mmCIF file of C-alpha atoms in Angstrom:
data_model
loop_
_atom_site.group_PDB
_atom_site.id
_atom_site.type_symbol
_atom_site.label_atom_id
_atom_site.label_comp_id
_atom_site.label_asym_id
_atom_site.label_seq_id
_atom_site.Cartn_x
_atom_site.Cartn_y
_atom_site.Cartn_z
ATOM 1 C CA MET A 139 0.003 -0.001 -0.005
ATOM 2 C CA GLU A 140 1.099 3.633 -0.339
ATOM 3 C CA ASN A 141 0.896 6.755 1.735
ATOM 4 C CA LEU A 142 -0.214 10.094 0.324
ATOM 5 C CA ASN A 143 3.183 10.713 -1.188
ATOM 6 C CA GLY A 144 2.966 7.575 -3.242
ATOM 7 C CA LYS A 145 5.668 5.779 -1.256
ATOM 8 C CA PRO A 146 5.299 2.077 -0.475
ATOM 9 C CA THR A 147 4.328 1.154 3.086
ATOM 10 C CA ASN A 148 3.918 -2.169 4.800
ATOM 11 C CA THR A 149 0.311 -1.515 5.796
ATOM 12 C CA TRP A 150 -2.415 -3.677 4.228
ATOM 13 C CA PHE A 151 -5.976 -4.610 4.998
ATOM 14 C CA ASN A 152 -6.954 -8.169 5.844
ATOM 15 C CA SER A 153 -9.023 -9.236 2.887
ATOM 16 C CA SER A 154 -9.972 -12.477 4.618
ATOM 17 C CA GLU A 155 -12.463 -10.363 6.508
ATOM 18 C CA THR A 156 -14.125 -9.076 3.307
ATOM 19 C CA ALA A 157 -13.563 -11.722 0.590
ATOM 20 C CA GLY A 158 -16.849 -13.193 -0.574
ATOM 21 C CA LYS A 159 -18.854 -10.629 1.330
ATOM 22 C CA VAL A 160 -20.683 -7.438 0.453
ATOM 23 C CA ILE A 161 -18.554 -4.371 1.269
ATOM 24 C CA THR A 162 -20.025 -1.064 2.360
ATOM 25 C CA CYS A 163 -17.845 1.882 1.336
ATOM 26 C CA ARG A 164 -17.845 5.440 0.068
ATOM 27 C CA ALA A 165 -18.530 6.253 -3.576
ATOM 28 C CA ALA A 166 -19.282 9.405 -5.547
ATOM 29 C CA VAL A 167 -22.699 8.806 -7.140
ATOM 30 C CA VAL A 168 -24.196 10.991 -9.832
ATOM 31 C CA TYR A 169 -28.007 10.998 -10.035
ATOM 32 C CA GLY A 170 -28.525 13.117 -13.158
ATOM 33 C CA PRO A 171 -26.675 15.001 -15.937
ATOM 34 C CA GLY A 172 -24.622 17.842 -14.518
ATOM 35 C CA GLU A 173 -25.818 17.234 -10.967
ATOM 36 C CA PRO A 174 -23.232 17.415 -8.167
ATOM 37 C CA PHE A 175 -21.619 14.162 -7.137
ATOM 38 C CA VAL A 176 -22.936 12.790 -3.854
ATOM 39 C CA VAL A 177 -20.301 11.053 -1.750
ATOM 40 C CA GLU A 178 -22.280 8.427 0.129
ATOM 41 C CA GLN A 179 -22.127 4.858 1.420
ATOM 42 C CA VAL A 180 -22.888 2.173 -1.188
ATOM 43 C CA ARG A 181 -22.824 -1.631 -1.260
ATOM 44 C CA VAL A 182 -20.302 -3.437 -3.448
ATOM 45 C CA ASP A 183 -20.965 -7.126 -4.136
ATOM 46 C CA PRO A 184 -18.226 -9.766 -4.302
ATOM 47 C CA PRO A 185 -16.656 -10.510 -7.686
ATOM 48 C CA GLN A 186 -18.285 -13.243 -9.742
ATOM 49 C CA LYS A 187 -16.707 -15.551 -12.321
ATOM 50 C CA MET A 188 -13.719 -13.901 -14.073
ATOM 51 C CA GLU A 189 -14.146 -10.687 -12.069
ATOM 52 C CA VAL A 190 -11.879 -8.821 -9.659
ATOM 53 C CA ARG A 191 -12.726 -6.543 -6.772
ATOM 54 C CA ILE A 192 -10.090 -3.904 -6.062
ATOM 55 C CA LYS A 193 -9.558 -1.238 -3.463
ATOM 56 C CA ILE A 194 -9.030 2.100 -5.215
ATOM 57 C CA LEU A 195 -6.250 4.209 -3.672
ATOM 58 C CA PHE A 196 -6.048 6.993 -6.253
ATOM 59 C CA THR A 197 -8.386 8.127 -9.009
ATOM 60 C CA SER A 198 -8.391 11.122 -11.346
ATOM 61 C CA ILE A 199 -10.689 12.807 -13.800
ATOM 62 C CA CYS A 200 -10.455 13.176 -17.574
ATOM 63 C CA HIS A 201 -12.691 14.705 -20.241
ATOM 64 C CA THR A 202 -14.472 11.418 -20.874
ATOM 65 C CA ASP A 203 -15.729 11.503 -17.292
ATOM 66 C CA LEU A 204 -16.655 15.152 -17.800
ATOM 67 C CA SER A 205 -18.639 14.360 -20.963
ATOM 68 C CA ALA A 206 -20.475 11.522 -19.241
ATOM 69 C CA TRP A 207 -21.219 13.662 -16.179
ATOM 70 C CA GLN A 208 -22.620 16.439 -18.323
ATOM 71 C CA GLY A 209 -24.788 13.947 -20.221
ATOM 72 C CA GLU A 210 -23.609 15.165 -23.617
ATOM 73 C CA ASN A 211 -24.815 11.979 -25.311
ATOM 74 C CA GLU A 212 -28.426 11.195 -24.422
ATOM 75 C CA ALA A 213 -27.958 7.492 -25.205
ATOM 76 C CA GLN A 214 -25.233 7.206 -22.539
ATOM 77 C CA ARG A 215 -27.389 8.495 -19.720
ATOM 78 C CA ALA A 216 -28.077 5.929 -17.013
ATOM 79 C CA TYR A 217 -28.602 6.909 -13.428
ATOM 80 C CA PRO A 218 -27.691 6.603 -10.651
ATOM 81 C CA ARG A 219 -24.170 5.870 -11.821
ATOM 82 C CA ILE A 220 -20.603 5.647 -10.551
ATOM 83 C CA LEU A 221 -18.260 7.214 -13.084
ATOM 84 C CA GLY A 222 -14.459 7.188 -13.216
ATOM 85 C CA HIS A 223 -12.009 5.179 -15.279
ATOM 86 C CA GLU A 224 -8.515 6.425 -14.423
ATOM 87 C CA ALA A 225 -7.231 4.956 -11.174
ATOM 88 C CA SER A 226 -4.875 2.603 -9.363
ATOM 89 C CA GLY A 227 -5.340 0.267 -6.455
ATOM 90 C CA ILE A 228 -4.808 -3.157 -4.923
ATOM 91 C CA VAL A 229 -6.643 -6.425 -5.463
ATOM 92 C CA GLU A 230 -8.986 -7.203 -2.551
ATOM 93 C CA SER A 231 -10.359 -10.488 -3.931
ATOM 94 C CA VAL A 232 -10.835 -12.387 -7.183
ATOM 95 C CA GLY A 233 -13.725 -14.404 -8.560
ATOM 96 C CA GLU A 234 -13.807 -17.930 -9.929
ATOM 97 C CA GLY A 235 -11.431 -18.598 -12.791
ATOM 98 C CA VAL A 236 -9.074 -15.642 -12.295
ATOM 99 C CA ARG A 237 -5.527 -16.961 -12.498
ATOM 100 C CA ASP A 238 -3.341 -14.004 -13.468
ATOM 101 C CA MET A 239 -3.718 -11.963 -10.263
ATOM 102 C CA LYS A 240 -4.329 -12.411 -6.574
ATOM 103 C CA GLU A 241 -5.082 -10.567 -3.355
ATOM 104 C CA GLY A 242 -2.534 -7.758 -2.730
ATOM 105 C CA ASP A 243 -1.415 -7.279 -6.343
ATOM 106 C CA HIS A 244 -0.920 -3.696 -7.436
ATOM 107 C CA VAL A 245 -3.150 -2.976 -10.409
ATOM 108 C CA VAL A 246 -4.598 -0.329 -12.694
ATOM 109 C CA PRO A 247 -8.072 -0.607 -14.235
ATOM 110 C CA ILE A 248 -8.448 -0.139 -17.992
ATOM 111 C CA PHE A 249 -11.581 0.831 -19.890
ATOM 112 C CA ASN A 250 -10.488 -1.078 -22.985
ATOM 113 C CA GLY A 251 -9.930 -4.619 -21.793
ATOM 114 C CA GLU A 252 -8.066 -7.578 -23.229
ATOM 115 C CA CYS A 253 -9.662 -10.997 -22.686
ATOM 116 C CA GLY A 254 -6.890 -12.732 -24.668
ATOM 117 C CA ASP A 255 -9.226 -15.246 -26.296
ATOM 118 C CA CYS A 256 -11.397 -13.419 -28.847
ATOM 119 C CA ILE A 257 -10.630 -12.904 -32.526
ATOM 120 C CA TYR A 258 -9.559 -9.290 -31.881
ATOM 121 C CA CYS A 259 -7.215 -10.074 -28.988
ATOM 122 C CA LYS A 260 -5.451 -12.679 -31.119
ATOM 123 C CA ARG A 261 -4.723 -10.123 -33.857
ATOM 124 C CA GLU A 262 -1.526 -8.110 -33.465
ATOM 125 C CA LYS A 263 -2.871 -5.176 -35.479
ATOM 126 C CA THR A 264 -5.667 -4.205 -33.108
ATOM 127 C CA ASN A 265 -6.248 -3.639 -29.404
ATOM 128 C CA MET A 266 -9.997 -4.141 -29.653
ATOM 129 C CA CYS A 267 -11.636 -6.838 -27.546
ATOM 130 C CA GLU A 268 -14.968 -8.473 -28.437
ATOM 131 C CA ARG A 269 -15.970 -9.152 -24.844
ATOM 132 C CA SER A 270 -14.377 -6.384 -22.766
ATOM 133 C CA GLY A 271 -13.611 -3.588 -25.229
ATOM 134 C CA VAL A 272 -14.590 0.013 -24.605
ATOM 135 C CA ASN A 273 -18.368 0.417 -24.528
ATOM 136 C CA PRO A 274 -19.831 3.693 -23.205
ATOM 137 C CA PHE A 275 -23.349 2.205 -23.194
ATOM 138 C CA LYS A 276 -22.495 -0.740 -20.947
ATOM 139 C CA THR A 277 -23.908 -0.339 -17.424
ATOM 140 C CA VAL A 278 -23.758 -3.889 -15.988
ATOM 141 C CA MET A 279 -21.356 -6.830 -15.769
ATOM 142 C CA VAL A 280 -21.109 -9.278 -18.663
ATOM 143 C CA SER A 281 -21.363 -12.496 -16.683
ATOM 144 C CA ASP A 282 -24.929 -12.038 -15.401
ATOM 145 C CA GLY A 283 -26.169 -8.684 -16.697
ATOM 146 C CA LYS A 284 -26.324 -7.248 -13.201
ATOM 147 C CA SER A 285 -24.635 -4.385 -11.343
ATOM 148 C CA ARG A 286 -22.218 -4.984 -8.470
ATOM 149 C CA PHE A 287 -23.188 -1.645 -6.888
ATOM 150 C CA SER A 288 -26.337 -0.823 -4.984
ATOM 151 C CA THR A 289 -27.639 1.946 -2.749
ATOM 152 C CA LEU A 290 -27.272 1.433 0.983
ATOM 153 C CA LYS A 291 -30.734 2.827 1.756
ATOM 154 C CA ASP A 292 -32.962 0.700 -0.461
ATOM 155 C CA GLY A 293 -30.659 -1.694 -2.319
ATOM 156 C CA LYS A 294 -31.444 -0.289 -5.761
ATOM 157 C CA PRO A 295 -28.765 -0.982 -8.408
ATOM 158 C CA ILE A 296 -26.238 1.693 -9.348
ATOM 159 C CA CYS A 297 -24.986 1.631 -12.969
ATOM 160 C CA HIS A 298 -21.407 0.876 -13.922
ATOM 161 C CA PHE A 299 -19.389 3.071 -16.285
ATOM 162 C CA LEU A 300 -16.840 2.291 -18.990
ATOM 163 C CA ASN A 301 -15.856 -1.128 -17.561
ATOM 164 C CA THR A 302 -14.336 0.543 -14.491
ATOM 165 C CA SER A 303 -16.362 2.845 -12.161
ATOM 166 C CA THR A 304 -13.380 4.068 -10.136
ATOM 167 C CA PHE A 305 -15.122 6.825 -8.161
ATOM 168 C CA SER A 306 -15.593 4.337 -5.352
ATOM 169 C CA GLU A 307 -13.378 3.003 -2.575
ATOM 170 C CA TYR A 308 -14.043 -0.512 -3.930
ATOM 171 C CA THR A 309 -15.058 -1.492 -7.430
ATOM 172 C CA VAL A 310 -15.629 -4.713 -9.365
ATOM 173 C CA LEU A 311 -14.292 -5.190 -12.869
ATOM 174 C CA GLU A 312 -13.972 -7.976 -15.376
ATOM 175 C CA SER A 313 -10.506 -9.475 -14.995
ATOM 176 C CA ALA A 314 -9.821 -8.523 -18.636
ATOM 177 C CA CYS A 315 -9.967 -4.850 -17.480
ATOM 178 C CA VAL A 316 -7.420 -5.145 -14.660
ATOM 179 C CA VAL A 317 -3.682 -4.918 -15.310
ATOM 180 C CA LYS A 318 -1.071 -5.984 -12.761
ATOM 181 C CA VAL A 319 1.896 -3.638 -12.452
ATOM 182 C CA ASP A 320 5.273 -3.851 -10.731
ATOM 183 C CA PRO A 321 4.751 -3.448 -6.955
ATOM 184 C CA ALA A 322 7.770 -1.147 -6.911
ATOM 185 C CA ALA A 323 5.999 1.338 -9.214
ATOM 186 C CA PRO A 324 4.378 4.256 -7.352
ATOM 187 C CA LEU A 325 0.660 3.692 -7.686
ATOM 188 C CA LYS A 326 0.082 7.413 -7.450
ATOM 189 C CA LYS A 327 1.727 7.816 -10.871
ATOM 190 C CA MET A 328 0.411 4.540 -12.292
ATOM 191 C CA THR A 329 -3.075 6.076 -12.114
ATOM 192 C CA LEU A 330 -2.198 8.066 -15.228
ATOM 193 C CA LEU A 331 -1.715 4.888 -17.254
ATOM 194 C CA SER A 332 -5.386 3.950 -16.981
ATOM 195 C CA CYS A 333 -6.265 6.415 -19.706
ATOM 196 C CA GLY A 334 -4.722 9.805 -20.530
ATOM 197 C CA VAL A 335 -0.980 9.177 -20.686
ATOM 198 C CA SER A 336 -1.334 5.751 -22.276
ATOM 199 C CA THR A 337 -3.758 7.147 -24.874
ATOM 200 C CA GLY A 338 -1.514 10.050 -25.867
ATOM 201 C CA VAL A 339 1.888 8.392 -25.749
ATOM 202 C CA GLY A 340 0.501 5.276 -27.388
ATOM 203 C CA ALA A 341 -0.984 7.320 -30.212
ATOM 204 C CA ALA A 342 2.503 8.673 -30.973
ATOM 205 C CA TRP A 343 4.280 5.363 -30.514
ATOM 206 C CA ASN A 344 1.854 2.690 -31.678
ATOM 207 C CA THR A 345 -0.711 4.359 -33.944
ATOM 208 C CA ALA A 346 1.437 6.950 -35.723
ATOM 209 C CA ASP A 347 4.878 5.398 -35.058
ATOM 210 C CA VAL A 348 6.478 8.854 -34.982
ATOM 211 C CA LYS A 349 9.992 8.826 -36.430
ATOM 212 C CA ALA A 350 13.083 10.698 -35.250
ATOM 213 C CA GLY A 351 13.492 14.069 -36.981
ATOM 214 C CA SER A 352 9.836 14.266 -37.984
ATOM 215 C CA SER A 353 7.361 17.126 -37.513
ATOM 216 C CA VAL A 354 4.225 16.941 -35.386
ATOM 217 C CA ALA A 355 1.189 19.171 -34.767
ATOM 218 C CA ILE A 356 -1.021 18.626 -31.732
ATOM 219 C CA PHE A 357 -4.479 20.253 -31.560
ATOM 220 C CA GLY A 358 -5.595 20.512 -27.938
ATOM 221 C CA LEU A 359 -3.087 20.609 -25.101
ATOM 222 C CA GLY A 360 -4.959 18.827 -22.357
ATOM 223 C CA ALA A 361 -3.494 15.775 -20.675
ATOM 224 C CA VAL A 362 -3.906 13.585 -23.783
ATOM 225 C CA GLY A 363 -2.413 16.211 -26.096
ATOM 226 C CA LEU A 364 0.577 16.747 -23.836
ATOM 227 C CA ALA A 365 1.013 12.972 -23.569
ATOM 228 C CA VAL A 366 1.229 12.937 -27.365
ATOM 229 C CA ALA A 367 3.962 15.596 -27.053
ATOM 230 C CA GLU A 368 5.821 13.408 -24.546
ATOM 231 C CA GLY A 369 5.577 10.457 -26.902
ATOM 232 C CA ALA A 370 6.770 12.466 -29.890
ATOM 233 C CA ARG A 371 9.587 14.032 -27.879
ATOM 234 C CA SER A 372 10.775 10.614 -26.679
ATOM 235 C CA ARG A 373 10.797 9.408 -30.288
ATOM 236 C CA GLY A 374 13.045 12.303 -31.352
ATOM 237 C CA ALA A 375 10.585 14.475 -33.273
ATOM 238 C CA SER A 376 12.372 17.702 -34.272
ATOM 239 C CA LYS A 377 9.335 20.007 -34.412
ATOM 240 C CA ILE A 378 6.304 19.688 -32.181
ATOM 241 C CA ILE A 379 3.679 22.370 -32.736
ATOM 242 C CA GLY A 380 1.067 22.826 -30.010
ATOM 243 C CA VAL A 381 -2.302 24.420 -30.883
ATOM 244 C CA ASP A 382 -4.700 25.612 -28.190
ATOM 245 C CA VAL A 383 -6.986 28.563 -27.453
ATOM 246 C CA ASN A 384 -5.749 28.691 -23.861
ATOM 247 C CA PRO A 385 -2.278 30.315 -23.805
ATOM 248 C CA ASN A 386 -1.763 29.249 -20.214
ATOM 249 C CA LYS A 387 -1.196 25.713 -21.507
ATOM 250 C CA PHE A 388 1.823 26.730 -23.560
ATOM 251 C CA ILE A 389 4.132 26.998 -20.562
ATOM 252 C CA LYS A 390 3.397 23.448 -19.489
ATOM 253 C CA GLY A 391 3.555 22.337 -23.109
ATOM 254 C CA ARG A 392 7.049 23.660 -23.649
ATOM 255 C CA ALA A 393 8.186 21.781 -20.537
ATOM 256 C CA MET A 394 6.870 18.601 -22.112
ATOM 257 C CA GLY A 395 8.335 18.787 -25.594
ATOM 258 C CA ILE A 396 6.344 21.464 -27.479
ATOM 259 C CA THR A 397 8.723 23.512 -29.637
ATOM 260 C CA ASP A 398 6.254 25.965 -31.213
ATOM 261 C CA THR A 399 2.797 27.218 -30.179
ATOM 262 C CA ILE A 400 -0.230 28.648 -31.978
ATOM 263 C CA ASN A 401 -3.303 30.268 -30.482
ATOM 264 C CA PRO A 402 -5.982 30.220 -33.220
ATOM 265 C CA ARG A 403 -7.665 33.258 -31.691
ATOM 266 C CA ASP A 404 -4.580 35.341 -32.391
ATOM 267 C CA GLN A 405 -4.391 34.412 -36.073
ATOM 268 C CA GLU A 406 -5.879 36.103 -39.125
ATOM 269 C CA LYS A 407 -5.802 33.020 -41.335
ATOM 270 C CA PRO A 408 -6.542 29.313 -40.874
ATOM 271 C CA VAL A 409 -4.220 27.434 -38.598
ATOM 272 C CA HIS A 410 -3.453 24.800 -41.233
ATOM 273 C CA GLU A 411 -1.996 27.479 -43.508
ATOM 274 C CA ILE A 412 0.286 28.703 -40.705
ATOM 275 C CA ILE A 413 1.447 25.178 -39.958
ATOM 276 C CA ARG A 414 2.183 24.500 -43.617
ATOM 277 C CA GLU A 415 4.415 27.569 -43.660
ATOM 278 C CA MET A 416 6.127 26.540 -40.429
ATOM 279 C CA ALA A 417 6.700 22.920 -41.479
ATOM 280 C CA GLY A 418 7.610 23.178 -45.136
ATOM 281 C CA GLY A 419 4.281 22.147 -46.623
ATOM 282 C CA GLY A 420 2.805 20.464 -43.610
ATOM 283 C CA VAL A 421 3.687 18.180 -40.707
ATOM 284 C CA ASP A 422 4.348 14.476 -40.943
ATOM 285 C CA TYR A 423 1.862 13.744 -38.179
ATOM 286 C CA SER A 424 -1.053 15.685 -36.739
ATOM 287 C CA PHE A 425 -3.124 14.725 -33.694
ATOM 288 C CA GLU A 426 -6.626 15.964 -32.943
ATOM 289 C CA CYS A 427 -7.174 15.938 -29.175
ATOM 290 C CA ALA A 428 -9.909 18.535 -28.825
ATOM 291 C CA GLY A 429 -13.105 16.652 -29.666
ATOM 292 C CA ASN A 430 -14.087 19.279 -32.263
ATOM 293 C CA LEU A 431 -14.981 18.385 -35.841
ATOM 294 C CA ASP A 432 -13.773 21.679 -37.235
ATOM 295 C CA VAL A 433 -10.459 21.064 -35.545
ATOM 296 C CA ILE A 434 -10.276 17.631 -37.211
ATOM 297 C CA ARG A 435 -10.378 19.351 -40.577
ATOM 298 C CA GLU A 436 -7.628 21.781 -39.556
ATOM 299 C CA ALA A 437 -5.492 18.940 -38.307
ATOM 300 C CA PHE A 438 -6.030 16.947 -41.505
ATOM 301 C CA LEU A 439 -5.126 19.891 -43.761
ATOM 302 C CA SER A 440 -2.081 20.633 -41.587
ATOM 303 C CA SER A 441 -0.492 17.317 -42.536
ATOM 304 C CA HIS A 442 1.775 17.088 -45.552
ATOM 305 C CA GLU A 443 0.381 16.009 -48.897
ATOM 306 C CA GLY A 444 1.658 12.621 -50.019
ATOM 307 C CA TRP A 445 2.331 11.105 -46.618
ATOM 308 C CA GLY A 446 0.777 13.126 -43.788
ATOM 309 C CA LEU A 447 -1.084 11.137 -41.133
ATOM 310 C CA THR A 448 -3.801 12.560 -38.851
ATOM 311 C CA VAL A 449 -4.705 10.671 -35.668
ATOM 312 C CA VAL A 450 -8.078 11.403 -34.028
ATOM 313 C CA LEU A 451 -8.120 11.137 -30.220
ATOM 314 C CA GLY A 452 -10.859 13.559 -29.154
ATOM 315 C CA ILE A 453 -14.271 12.414 -27.939
ATOM 316 C CA HIS A 454 -17.015 13.531 -30.350
ATOM 317 C CA PRO A 455 -20.565 13.318 -28.953
ATOM 318 C CA THR A 456 -22.012 15.459 -31.773
ATOM 319 C CA PRO A 457 -24.009 13.639 -34.486
ATOM 320 C CA ARG A 458 -22.140 15.577 -37.191
ATOM 321 C CA MET A 459 -20.060 13.575 -39.682
ATOM 322 C CA LEU A 460 -16.428 14.035 -40.667
ATOM 323 C CA PRO A 461 -15.926 17.374 -42.477
ATOM 324 C CA LEU A 462 -13.865 15.852 -45.279
ATOM 325 C CA HIS A 463 -14.579 15.286 -48.927
ATOM 326 C CA PRO A 464 -13.537 11.818 -50.236
ATOM 327 C CA MET A 465 -11.456 13.434 -53.004
ATOM 328 C CA GLU A 466 -9.280 15.144 -50.376
ATOM 329 C CA LEU A 467 -7.941 11.728 -49.452
ATOM 330 C CA PHE A 468 -6.483 11.385 -52.930
ATOM 331 C CA ALA A 469 -3.830 13.953 -52.039
ATOM 332 C CA GLY A 470 -2.004 11.250 -50.103
ATOM 333 C CA ARG A 471 -3.023 12.272 -46.597
ATOM 334 C CA SER A 472 -4.584 9.648 -44.341
ATOM 335 C CA ILE A 473 -6.650 9.773 -41.168
ATOM 336 C CA ILE A 474 -7.152 7.217 -38.428
ATOM 337 C CA ALA A 475 -8.485 7.084 -34.864
ATOM 338 C CA SER A 476 -6.709 5.655 -31.848
ATOM 339 C CA VAL A 477 -8.319 3.990 -28.808
ATOM 340 C CA PHE A 478 -6.190 3.678 -25.662
ATOM 341 C CA GLY A 479 -3.157 4.552 -27.747
ATOM 342 C CA GLY A 480 -3.214 1.216 -29.516
ATOM 343 C CA PHE A 481 -1.966 -0.529 -26.367
ATOM 344 C CA LYS A 482 -3.118 -4.056 -25.659
ATOM 345 C CA GLY A 483 -3.737 -3.465 -21.967
ATOM 346 C CA LYS A 484 -2.793 -6.670 -20.192
ATOM 347 C CA THR A 485 -0.103 -7.630 -22.680
ATOM 348 C CA GLN A 486 1.719 -4.298 -23.227
ATOM 349 C CA LEU A 487 0.823 -1.935 -20.403
ATOM 350 C CA PRO A 488 3.131 -3.555 -17.768
ATOM 351 C CA HIS A 489 6.126 -2.899 -20.046
ATOM 352 C CA PHE A 490 4.978 0.661 -20.637
ATOM 353 C CA ALA A 491 4.791 1.115 -16.856
ATOM 354 C CA GLN A 492 8.414 -0.057 -16.645
ATOM 355 C CA GLN A 493 9.432 2.464 -19.277
ATOM 356 C CA CYS A 494 7.720 5.249 -17.291
ATOM 357 C CA MET A 495 9.579 4.171 -14.146
ATOM 358 C CA LYS A 496 12.843 4.484 -16.075
ATOM 359 C CA GLY A 497 11.978 8.055 -17.083
ATOM 360 C CA VAL A 498 11.268 7.465 -20.766
ATOM 361 C CA VAL A 499 8.033 9.353 -20.163
ATOM 362 C CA ASN A 500 7.802 12.059 -17.492
ATOM 363 C CA LEU A 501 4.646 11.402 -15.457
ATOM 364 C CA ASP A 502 5.243 14.054 -12.792
ATOM 365 C CA GLU A 503 4.192 16.954 -15.013
ATOM 366 C CA PHE A 504 0.686 15.588 -15.519
ATOM 367 C CA ILE A 505 -0.451 15.686 -11.882
ATOM 368 C CA THR A 506 -1.251 19.363 -11.337
ATOM 369 C CA HIS A 507 -3.605 19.100 -8.368
ATOM 370 C CA GLU A 508 -4.344 16.689 -5.488
ATOM 371 C CA LEU A 509 -7.498 16.648 -3.352
ATOM 372 C CA PRO A 510 -9.230 14.296 -0.912
ATOM 373 C CA PHE A 511 -11.992 12.170 -2.430
ATOM 374 C CA GLU A 512 -14.709 14.278 -0.769
ATOM 375 C CA LYS A 513 -13.643 17.240 -2.950
ATOM 376 C CA ILE A 514 -14.548 15.481 -6.205
ATOM 377 C CA ASN A 515 -16.897 18.256 -7.256
ATOM 378 C CA ASP A 516 -14.062 20.776 -6.854
ATOM 379 C CA ALA A 517 -11.855 18.540 -8.989
ATOM 380 C CA PHE A 518 -14.400 18.524 -11.789
ATOM 381 C CA GLN A 519 -14.609 22.303 -11.668
ATOM 382 C CA LEU A 520 -10.846 22.582 -12.054
ATOM 383 C CA LEU A 521 -11.131 20.579 -15.256
ATOM 384 C CA VAL A 522 -14.125 22.530 -16.512
ATOM 385 C CA ASP A 523 -12.201 25.788 -15.949
ATOM 386 C CA GLY A 524 -9.181 24.465 -17.853
ATOM 387 C CA ILE A 525 -6.978 24.810 -14.772
ATOM 388 C CA SER A 526 -5.949 21.182 -14.173
ATOM 389 C CA LEU A 527 -4.423 18.484 -16.321
ATOM 390 C CA ARG A 528 -4.996 15.695 -13.834
ATOM 391 C CA CYS A 529 -6.407 16.291 -10.369
ATOM 392 C CA LEU A 530 -5.535 13.256 -8.268
ATOM 393 C CA LEU A 531 -8.135 12.225 -5.689
ATOM 394 C CA HIS A 532 -6.932 10.334 -2.623
ATOM 395 C CA LEU A 533 -9.379 7.691 -1.338
#
């Protein structure tokens, strides 16, 4: 276990007292779109077949949680619900059939699981999973179609979120969505690998395969965008252009590999024209991390004709379609999306965690704020106001 500084300690709970039993614990429950989170006591059932129950030590908030909380997509609304998908913790107990982890293992939950058996998991070219892949509409467990959460007052079910539901002291996940990490790795930092950092760095490494000496443009300098910058910097990119309407993000961006910055609000012509001038006709790779369709077009046109690649990472709840004409693809540019940075979670994430421990990727810069779990509403406001990258909540 770890103290608040993320240092290992020898303290641990006795799971023999809780294994196989219902646990009562704190969770942040949302009862409607945009409503404040209510930190209350909930019931968490034991894990069933091929499930794991973990004690969450740290969790943080990203824009996917923000979108779900705000109810931007009507079809995703299901209440009451426990959100959260970026966290770290320790295994409390495992269900029948789980062989790759045990009580006391240090783990991170992942929203895009890897069962290892389906047709997708057996393909090297994809990190999709037929059984446990990312599914924003999924609100119950696969094994029996039921929730593992319920209200303490009347026992009514509470919906799951994105395979994870980490805004709770204890949560139950499919074993395919739990990754064991080196116990020497500080769990405080490992939280970032559940989503944001893995998504951004992986997009640069796995999806785009950024080459040394290449040029990169990143649209949106939140945690994912800056993780792309870290990934491109570590690969030796010579020019990394950061685009954002918030100039306060440029200082942090330059500390994480950004070489040039553009604020679209300060420009008199389209950003893609400016980038073409800066990068000799366009960048080799562009990354859209803003969740804005108009930005996708700017990113696409910023890439170089003949070989430019655009990677889409932003969440797009709008029903609008891609703002591209099919003939524009004949200029040699290509566009692709990336989920979880192309990482196969259980197979590849432990190695990525080792690389982070060795300093290949600087995780320290991403944690900008830390608060106790009870301040979760304040943490969301920091993200809404564009002040935080990752606000770490201590449970």
